C-alpha cells in the first residue's frame, strides 16, 4: 500500500490518468528514443483521499533493473 508523501495517509491506488483531447495515451520508456524496446508500460496513478496529492508510478519495476 502506498503512503502519501505529504500527509502519510493511505493512497487510493490503481487510478488512471487520461489526457483529454488526445487519442494517444501516456507511455513511459527507459530510453527516450526507443519507445518499444525500453517500454515499461502505462503509468498508474495513486491519489491521496485526504490532501489530494497525486502520485504517478509504475507497477512493473522489474524492467527498470
Ligand atoms: Zn496526503
CSV table of N, CA and C and ligand atoms in Angstrom, one decimal:
chain,number,residue,atom,x,y,z
A,1,UNK,N,0.8,-1.2,0.0
A,1,UNK,CA,0.0,0.0,0.0
A,1,UNK,C,0.9,1.3,0.0
A,2,UNK,N,0.5,2.2,-0.8
A,2,UNK,CA,1.3,3.4,-0.9
A,2,UNK,C,0.8,4.4,0.1
A,3,UNK,N,1.8,5.1,0.7
A,3,UNK,CA,1.5,6.2,1.7
A,3,UNK,C,1.8,7.5,1.0
A,4,UNK,N,0.9,8.4,1.3
A,4,UNK,CA,1.1,9.8,0.8
A,4,UNK,C,2.4,10.4,1.3
A,5,UNK,N,3.2,11.0,0.4
A,5,UNK,CA,4.4,11.6,0.7
A,5,UNK,C,4.3,12.9,1.5
A,6,UNK,N,3.1,13.4,1.5
A,6,UNK,CA,2.8,14.7,2.2
A,6,UNK,C,2.2,14.5,3.6
A,7,UNK,N,1.2,13.7,3.7
A,7,UNK,CA,0.5,13.6,5.0
A,7,UNK,C,0.5,12.1,5.5
A,8,UNK,N,1.0,11.2,4.8
A,8,UNK,CA,1.1,9.8,5.4
A,8,UNK,C,-0.1,9.0,5.3
A,9,UNK,N,-1.2,9.5,4.7
A,9,UNK,CA,-2.4,8.8,4.6
A,9,UNK,C,-2.3,7.7,3.5
A,10,UNK,N,-3.1,6.6,3.6
A,10,UNK,CA,-3.0,5.6,2.6
A,10,UNK,C,-3.7,6.1,1.4
A,11,UNK,N,-3.0,5.9,0.3
A,11,UNK,CA,-3.4,6.4,-1.0
A,11,UNK,C,-4.3,5.4,-1.7
A,12,UNK,N,-5.2,5.9,-2.5
A,12,UNK,CA,-6.1,5.1,-3.4
A,12,UNK,C,-5.3,4.7,-4.6
A,13,UNK,N,-4.9,3.5,-4.8
A,13,UNK,CA,-4.1,3.1,-5.9
A,13,UNK,C,-4.9,2.6,-7.1
A,14,UNK,N,-4.2,2.4,-8.2
A,14,UNK,CA,-4.8,1.8,-9.4
A,14,UNK,C,-5.8,2.8,-10.1
A,15,UNK,N,-5.6,4.1,-9.8
A,15,UNK,CA,-6.4,5.1,-10.6
A,15,UNK,C,-5.8,5.3,-11.9
A,16,UNK,N,-6.5,5.9,-12.8
A,16,UNK,CA,-6.0,6.1,-14.2
A,16,UNK,C,-5.8,7.5,-14.5
A,17,UNK,N,-4.9,7.8,-15.4
A,17,UNK,CA,-4.8,9.2,-15.8
A,17,UNK,C,-5.1,9.2,-17.3
A,18,UNK,N,-5.8,10.2,-17.8
A,18,UNK,CA,-6.2,10.3,-19.2
A,18,UNK,C,-5.9,11.7,-19.7
A,19,UNK,N,-5.4,11.8,-20.9
A,19,UNK,CA,-5.2,13.1,-21.5
A,19,UNK,C,-6.4,13.4,-22.3
A,20,UNK,N,-7.1,14.4,-21.9
A,20,UNK,CA,-8.3,14.8,-22.7
A,20,UNK,C,-7.9,15.5,-24.0
A,21,UNK,N,-8.7,15.2,-25.0
A,21,UNK,CA,-8.5,15.8,-26.3
A,21,UNK,C,-7.4,15.2,-27.2
A,22,UNK,N,-6.9,14.0,-26.7
A,22,UNK,CA,-5.8,13.3,-27.4
A,22,UNK,C,-6.2,11.9,-27.5
A,23,UNK,N,-5.9,11.3,-28.7
A,23,UNK,CA,-6.2,9.8,-28.8
A,23,UNK,C,-5.0,9.0,-28.3
A,24,UNK,N,-3.9,9.6,-28.1
A,24,UNK,CA,-2.8,8.8,-27.6
A,24,UNK,C,-2.6,8.9,-26.1
A,25,UNK,N,-2.3,7.7,-25.5
A,25,UNK,CA,-2.1,7.7,-24.1
A,25,UNK,C,-0.7,8.0,-23.7
A,26,UNK,N,-0.4,8.0,-22.5
A,26,UNK,CA,0.9,8.3,-22.0
A,26,UNK,C,1.6,7.0,-21.8
A,27,UNK,N,2.8,6.8,-22.5
A,27,UNK,CA,3.6,5.6,-22.4
A,27,UNK,C,4.9,6.0,-21.9
A,28,UNK,N,5.4,5.2,-20.9
A,28,UNK,CA,6.8,5.6,-20.4
A,28,UNK,C,7.8,4.6,-20.9
A,29,UNK,N,9.0,5.1,-21.0
A,29,UNK,CA,10.1,4.2,-21.5
A,29,UNK,C,11.4,4.6,-20.8
A,30,UNK,N,12.3,3.6,-20.7
A,30,UNK,CA,13.5,3.9,-20.0
A,30,UNK,C,14.5,4.5,-21.0
A,31,UNK,N,14.2,4.4,-22.3
A,31,UNK,CA,15.1,5.0,-23.3
A,31,UNK,C,14.3,6.0,-24.1
A,32,UNK,N,14.7,7.2,-24.2
A,32,UNK,CA,14.0,8.3,-24.8
A,32,UNK,C,13.7,8.0,-26.3
A,33,UNK,N,14.6,7.4,-27.0
A,33,UNK,CA,14.5,7.2,-28.4
A,33,UNK,C,14.1,5.8,-28.8
A,34,UNK,N,13.8,4.9,-27.8
A,34,UNK,CA,13.4,3.6,-28.1
A,34,UNK,C,12.2,3.3,-27.3
A,35,UNK,N,11.0,3.7,-27.8
A,35,UNK,CA,9.8,3.6,-27.1
A,35,UNK,C,9.3,2.1,-27.0
A,36,UNK,N,9.8,1.3,-27.8
A,36,UNK,CA,9.4,-0.1,-27.8
A,36,UNK,C,10.3,-1.0,-27.0
A,37,UNK,N,11.6,-0.9,-27.2
A,37,UNK,CA,12.5,-1.8,-26.5
A,37,UNK,C,12.6,-1.4,-25.1
A,38,UNK,N,12.5,-0.1,-24.8
A,38,UNK,CA,12.7,0.3,-23.4
A,38,UNK,C,11.4,0.5,-22.7
A,39,UNK,N,10.3,0.0,-23.3
A,39,UNK,CA,9.0,0.3,-22.8
A,39,UNK,C,8.7,-0.3,-21.5
A,40,UNK,N,8.2,0.4,-20.6
A,40,UNK,CA,7.9,-0.1,-19.2
A,40,UNK,C,6.4,0.0,-18.9
A,41,UNK,N,5.6,0.3,-19.9
A,41,UNK,CA,4.2,0.3,-19.7
A,41,UNK,C,3.5,1.6,-19.4
A,42,UNK,N,2.3,1.5,-19.1
A,42,UNK,CA,1.5,2.7,-18.8
A,42,UNK,C,1.6,3.1,-17.3
A,43,UNK,N,1.6,4.4,-17.1
A,43,UNK,CA,1.7,4.8,-15.7
A,43,UNK,C,0.4,4.6,-14.9
A,44,UNK,N,0.6,4.2,-13.6
A,44,UNK,CA,-0.6,4.1,-12.8
A,44,UNK,C,-0.6,5.3,-11.9
A,45,UNK,N,-1.7,5.6,-11.3
A,45,UNK,CA,-1.9,6.8,-10.5
A,45,UNK,C,-2.5,6.4,-9.1
A,46,UNK,N,-1.9,7.0,-8.1
A,46,UNK,CA,-2.5,6.9,-6.8
A,46,UNK,C,-2.8,8.3,-6.3
A,47,UNK,N,-4.0,8.4,-5.6
A,47,UNK,CA,-4.5,9.6,-5.2
A,47,UNK,C,-4.7,9.6,-3.7
A,48,UNK,N,-4.2,10.6,-3.0
A,48,UNK,CA,-4.5,10.7,-1.5
A,48,UNK,C,-5.9,11.2,-1.3
A,49,UNK,N,-6.7,10.5,-0.6
A,49,UNK,CA,-8.1,10.9,-0.3
A,49,UNK,C,-8.1,12.1,0.7
A,50,UNK,N,-7.0,12.3,1.4
A,50,UNK,CA,-7.0,13.3,2.5
A,50,UNK,C,-6.6,14.7,1.9
A,51,UNK,N,-5.4,14.7,1.3
A,51,UNK,CA,-4.9,16.0,0.8
A,51,UNK,C,-4.9,16.2,-0.7
A,52,UNK,N,-5.2,15.1,-1.4
A,52,UNK,CA,-5.3,15.3,-2.9
A,52,UNK,C,-4.1,15.1,-3.6
A,53,UNK,N,-3.0,14.7,-3.0
A,53,UNK,CA,-1.7,14.5,-3.6
A,53,UNK,C,-1.9,13.4,-4.7
A,54,UNK,N,-1.3,13.6,-5.8
A,54,UNK,CA,-1.4,12.7,-6.9
A,54,UNK,C,0.0,12.1,-7.2
A,55,UNK,N,0.1,10.8,-7.2
A,55,UNK,CA,1.4,10.1,-7.4
A,55,UNK,C,1.3,9.2,-8.6
A,56,UNK,N,2.2,9.4,-9.5
A,56,UNK,CA,2.2,8.6,-10.7
A,56,UNK,C,3.4,7.6,-10.5
A,57,UNK,N,3.0,6.3,-10.8
A,57,UNK,CA,4.0,5.2,-10.5
A,57,UNK,C,3.9,4.1,-11.6
A,58,UNK,N,4.9,3.3,-11.5
A,58,UNK,CA,5.0,2.1,-12.5
A,58,UNK,C,4.8,0.9,-11.7
A,59,UNK,N,3.9,0.0,-12.2
A,59,UNK,CA,3.7,-1.3,-11.4
A,59,UNK,C,4.8,-2.3,-11.7
A,60,UNK,N,5.3,-2.4,-12.9
A,60,UNK,CA,6.3,-3.4,-13.2
A,60,UNK,C,7.7,-2.8,-13.1
A,61,UNK,N,8.3,-2.7,-12.0
A,61,UNK,CA,9.6,-2.1,-11.8
A,61,UNK,C,10.7,-3.1,-12.2
A,62,UNK,N,10.4,-4.3,-12.4
A,62,UNK,CA,11.4,-5.3,-12.8
A,62,UNK,C,12.2,-4.8,-14.1
A,63,UNK,N,11.4,-4.2,-15.0
A,63,UNK,CA,12.1,-3.8,-16.2
A,63,UNK,C,13.0,-2.6,-16.0
A,64,UNK,N,13.0,-2.0,-14.9
A,64,UNK,CA,13.9,-0.9,-14.6
A,64,UNK,C,15.3,-1.4,-14.1
A,65,UNK,N,15.4,-2.7,-13.7
A,65,UNK,CA,16.6,-3.2,-13.2
A,65,UNK,C,17.6,-3.7,-14.2
B,1,LIG,ZN1,-2.0,13.2,1.5
